[in-house]
Amino acid sequence: MSFLTRLLLLVSLALAPICALEVWNQIDLRRQRSEEIHDHARQLLSLLGGEQKRLVEGVRQMLELLAETPAAQDLDAPACQSLLSRTGARIPDYLTITLTGADGIILCATNPALIGRPIADRMHVRAALEGGGFTVGEFIRLRHDGNPAMPFGLPIRRNSADGPPIGVVTALIDLGWLERYLSEHPLPDNASLLVADGNGTVLAQAPASPGIVGTVLPQRFRPLLEADAVGTAQLMGIDGVERVFAYVPLSAGVRHIFVAIGIDHDAAMGSIDDALRRSLILIAATLLLGLLAAYVIARRHIYRPVAALLAATERWRAADHSVRVGAIDGPEMSRLGLSFDALVEDLDRQMRAKEEASAALRASEERLRALVENAPHMMWVNHPDGTLEFVNAAFRAYTGRLTTEGNRMEDLHPDDVGNVQAIRARAIAAGAPHEYELRLRRADGAYRWHLSRTHPIHQGGRIVAWYGGAVDIHDIHHARDAAEEAGRSKSRFLAAASHDLRQPMQSILLFAEVLRPHLGDGPGLDALGRLQDGLEILKGLLDGLLDISRLDAGIVAPQLEEFRASDLLRSVDDAFAPLAREKGLDWQVKPCHTAIRSDRVLLGRMLRNLVENAIRYTDRGGVTVECTLQGDHLLIGVRDSGCGIPADQIDRVFEELYQIDNPERDRNQGLGLGLAIVRRLSDLLDHPVTVHSQSGQGALFSIAVPLATDDRIPESEPTAEEPTPPERGETRLAVVVDDDPIVLAGMESILRAWKFDVIAAGSTDHAVEALERDGRRPDILIVDYRLRDKRIGTEAILRIRAMHDPGIPGLIVTGEIGTEPQNDALRYGFHLLHKPVTPRTLAAALCRHLADAEGDGRSPVADGAGRPSANR
């Protein structure tokens, strides 16, 4: 849209409200005039209606006087005729009065020619005789001259007003009264009068038109005749002129007569319409003159100066930087021209500076391109959108071809394309550096591993290019794979070695306990105690090694659940309160009922290792277990007042077998595996562990545990302490199945020392055969999981249960570290213990299961097979 067009539009918008206001005023005047026409029509109708009512009331009074005369009471025709003849001169010529007997024969009349005529068939006569009151009849036509008339009737009663009618006094009014009224009260020049009967037949019209009287009103008048009240309406009259009619319907005014007075609408509105047309013409002329003036002024004082500015701009764009406008047409335009001149001078200086900067940038880009091109490593440059711009000579020499955007992904190993594209897309969208490992194809077709790094180049707050490079890490990649495989081999070796060591360790623990009743007080019993202490230390080392190997091998799967922290803290309090008090330390577990989400067993192992470590390295003061809410996590902290940890060794305490100030490897200070297990469990559960400590000032270890999603988790009931070794007054039968003779002999010996009858077998078949010979029902089944010939102990328990009773408790004792024993134990409800099992642990398991079998109500559960054990 041009400037001139916009200016004319602005002028139009400025004049439009004024024009609209004037038009609105004229329209409002026209509306008011229309309302005045309706009011005038109603006033004329009111005057005519009042005259009509006065006429009817005069007729009624006259008929009542005549009905009370002696001539009427006696139906004396001569006397009546004499009376009417005397008064006829004073009665208007449009009024005819008659008197009839009960038979409807006229006895006397103001018009003697009517005497003797029957009018009993007239409705107003019948209504007067039957109703007994003053009656206004329907319009009729007079029989003697055919003119329309309005009839009235009044019954004549003799003596008593309640007696039967003896005759009727009638009056007929023709439309002469209307002519008299109009002569005295003429209608306005543009008005007309209509009178019609109940059938819509026109009885009178003024001004009169030939052939109208006696015709039926058009259908458009029907709603007016049938209306409920007096009103006004605008419609076409019977004379073809549109009028505003004020009307009295048939149901209002004098019954059975329709009266309407209409005013010529167009004639009445003529002056207003003429004024409206003149106003519109004036408004249009004003608008056109305003636009014309605006056009002339704009062309001279705005359009021409602006055109000069545009011409100067075009010349400047055409490289004519010497063009200037100067002062033009008036102060405002002169300032605009001078501002334009100042602007082009500034632009001229900026363009020269930009050209100098562009030349410098091109030189810099050429140097950068030369550096990239001649770099000894593979490098490339991408456009801001990440598409390839060019690759250097080293890249072309490595791939043996020219790489372009269309074929750049063909240089990659097909298995790496998807990952590389995803990383690049995310990094380019974020405008961030990115790196990844990928395999690039060499010119001879071999793929080698490379480390690729790409960085953005920013200029003026935006990315103008990306540059990247690739370094060959093929040998490093293979070395890393070899190291990871070596680590896995080490874990498998530790797992296998720990399993093989557990078998003889298990038998040693059992035989050592069997020796106790056979040694009296003295050096022998003391030596046995020292032997068992050494075995406990060795067992702890094996447990730690087993836990480390299982965690490194990735066979421990967390079983996440939601529970109250108080459940975990209660078991820690029960387990370590005696140890802390025995060492003379203050022990405190602060209450905490917050619901958390974790693996109950693995988190318990982490917390127990931290508490055990705190008690071991605290000689005075105390140990406190506390909880603190931090965001959506619960920090479970173990605080001690021990020797503390130097700042430079905080990270090292989580390494395997590392201990502060224990170069002699004193086993009384632990094995150095507890915190290493904590670190692995922290990574497995995603529960970060933080340490705050200084040398000589104690330490605070905190575990960050996620909060539960449902805070309505109930607390579990406290569990009873582990039972003591079995003591009973009767002998029970135990079946032991283990393919290792030493372990089998040790288990048989300790069970017999506990006064069990024992059936010991090296396989399931031998155990079943021995039970068939014995004939008794076993009280407890203790089996190894992995037997010879690829058989498992689960089969032995199920077969023996099938022989005797499904409720016989089963206990699996195994050195297997996989998840298979745990799954079987959970599936069939067996208890699971990991070798080596101490006599105390075995005794507790036996007591619990025997009590369950006798109805104690506690069901056997696995002790965490497939997870690090909780043995202290």
mmCIF file with all atom_site columns, N, CA and C in Angstrom, residues 103 149 254 314 350 389 415 476 488 513 608 700 740 848:
data_model
loop_
_atom_site.group_PDB
_atom_site.id
_atom_site.type_symbol
_atom_site.label_atom_id
_atom_site.label_alt_id
_atom_site.label_comp_id
_atom_site.label_asym_id
_atom_site.label_entity_id
_atom_site.label_seq_id
_atom_site.pdbx_PDB_ins_code
_atom_site.Cartn_x
_atom_site.Cartn_y
_atom_site.Cartn_z
_atom_site.occupancy
_atom_site.B_iso_or_equiv
_atom_site.pdbx_formal_charge
_atom_site.auth_seq_id
_atom_site.auth_comp_id
_atom_site.auth_asym_id
_atom_site.auth_atom_id
_atom_site.pdbx_PDB_model_num
ATOM 1  N N  . ASP A 1 103 ? -94.583 -10.513 18.250 1.00 0.00 ? 103 ASP A N  1
ATOM 2  C CA . ASP A 1 103 ? -94.528 -11.279 17.004 1.00 0.00 ? 103 ASP A CA 1
ATOM 3  C C  . ASP A 1 103 ? -93.567 -10.676 15.991 1.00 0.00 ? 103 ASP A C  1
ATOM 4  N N  . ALA A 1 149 ? -76.714 -0.382  7.744  1.00 0.00 ? 149 ALA A N  1
ATOM 5  C CA . ALA A 1 149 ? -77.178 0.262   8.973  1.00 0.00 ? 149 ALA A CA 1
ATOM 6  C C  . ALA A 1 149 ? -76.708 -0.544  10.172 1.00 0.00 ? 149 ALA A C  1
ATOM 7  N N  . VAL A 1 254 ? -67.326 -0.824  19.689 1.00 0.00 ? 254 VAL A N  1
ATOM 8  C CA . VAL A 1 254 ? -68.698 -1.279  19.444 1.00 0.00 ? 254 VAL A CA 1
ATOM 9  C C  . VAL A 1 254 ? -68.635 -2.629  18.756 1.00 0.00 ? 254 VAL A C  1
ATOM 10 N N  . GLU A 1 314 ? 17.455  4.810   -4.204 1.00 0.00 ? 314 GLU A N  1
ATOM 11 C CA . GLU A 1 314 ? 17.736  3.916   -5.319 1.00 0.00 ? 314 GLU A CA 1
ATOM 12 C C  . GLU A 1 314 ? 19.108  4.223   -5.924 1.00 0.00 ? 314 GLU A C  1
ATOM 13 N N  . GLN A 1 350 ? 30.422  2.665   7.584  1.00 0.00 ? 350 GLN A N  1
ATOM 14 C CA . GLN A 1 350 ? 30.291  1.289   8.060  1.00 0.00 ? 350 GLN A CA 1
ATOM 15 C C  . GLN A 1 350 ? 30.597  0.282   6.956  1.00 0.00 ? 350 GLN A C  1
ATOM 16 N N  . GLU A 1 389 ? 31.431  -29.253 5.074  1.00 0.00 ? 389 GLU A N  1
ATOM 17 C CA . GLU A 1 389 ? 31.978  -28.248 4.157  1.00 0.00 ? 389 GLU A CA 1
ATOM 18 C C  . GLU A 1 389 ? 33.188  -28.822 3.418  1.00 0.00 ? 389 GLU A C  1
ATOM 19 N N  . ASP A 1 415 ? 27.336  -50.534 11.679 1.00 0.00 ? 415 ASP A N  1
ATOM 20 C CA . ASP A 1 415 ? 26.775  -50.654 13.029 1.00 0.00 ? 415 ASP A CA 1
ATOM 21 C C  . ASP A 1 415 ? 26.913  -49.367 13.836 1.00 0.00 ? 415 ASP A C  1
ATOM 22 N N  . ILE A 1 476 ? 44.297  -48.862 21.588 1.00 0.00 ? 476 ILE A N  1
ATOM 23 C CA . ILE A 1 476 ? 43.806  -48.598 22.949 1.00 0.00 ? 476 ILE A CA 1
ATOM 24 C C  . ILE A 1 476 ? 42.480  -49.307 23.181 1.00 0.00 ? 476 ILE A C  1
ATOM 25 N N  . ARG A 1 488 ? 36.828  -59.710 34.130 1.00 0.00 ? 488 ARG A N  1
ATOM 26 C CA . ARG A 1 488 ? 35.776  -60.725 34.223 1.00 0.00 ? 488 ARG A CA 1
ATOM 27 C C  . ARG A 1 488 ? 36.358  -62.094 34.550 1.00 0.00 ? 488 ARG A C  1
ATOM 28 N N  . GLU A 1 513 ? 33.135  -77.539 65.979 1.00 0.00 ? 513 GLU A N  1
ATOM 29 C CA . GLU A 1 513 ? 32.050  -77.483 66.956 1.00 0.00 ? 513 GLU A CA 1
ATOM 30 C C  . GLU A 1 513 ? 31.776  -78.849 67.561 1.00 0.00 ? 513 GLU A C  1
ATOM 31 N N  . ARG A 1 608 ? 24.923  -52.131 57.545 1.00 0.00 ? 608 ARG A N  1
ATOM 32 C CA . ARG A 1 608 ? 25.628  -52.932 58.546 1.00 0.00 ? 608 ARG A CA 1
ATOM 33 C C  . ARG A 1 608 ? 27.140  -52.829 58.375 1.00 0.00 ? 608 ARG A C  1
ATOM 34 N N  . LEU A 1 700 ? 31.368  -39.187 59.166 1.00 0.00 ? 700 LEU A N  1
ATOM 35 C CA . LEU A 1 700 ? 29.942  -39.336 58.896 1.00 0.00 ? 700 LEU A CA 1
ATOM 36 C C  . LEU A 1 700 ? 29.793  -39.902 57.486 1.00 0.00 ? 700 LEU A C  1
ATOM 37 N N  . ASP A 1 740 ? 29.885  -84.046 48.591 1.00 0.00 ? 740 ASP A N  1
ATOM 38 C CA . ASP A 1 740 ? 31.237  -83.891 49.115 1.00 0.00 ? 740 ASP A CA 1
ATOM 39 C C  . ASP A 1 740 ? 31.333  -84.718 50.398 1.00 0.00 ? 740 ASP A C  1
ATOM 40 N N  . ARG A 1 848 ? 14.232  -72.702 63.816 1.00 0.00 ? 848 ARG A N  1
ATOM 41 C CA . ARG A 1 848 ? 13.140  -71.960 63.207 1.00 0.00 ? 848 ARG A CA 1
ATOM 42 C C  . ARG A 1 848 ? 12.253  -72.880 62.371 1.00 0.00 ? 848 ARG A C  1
#
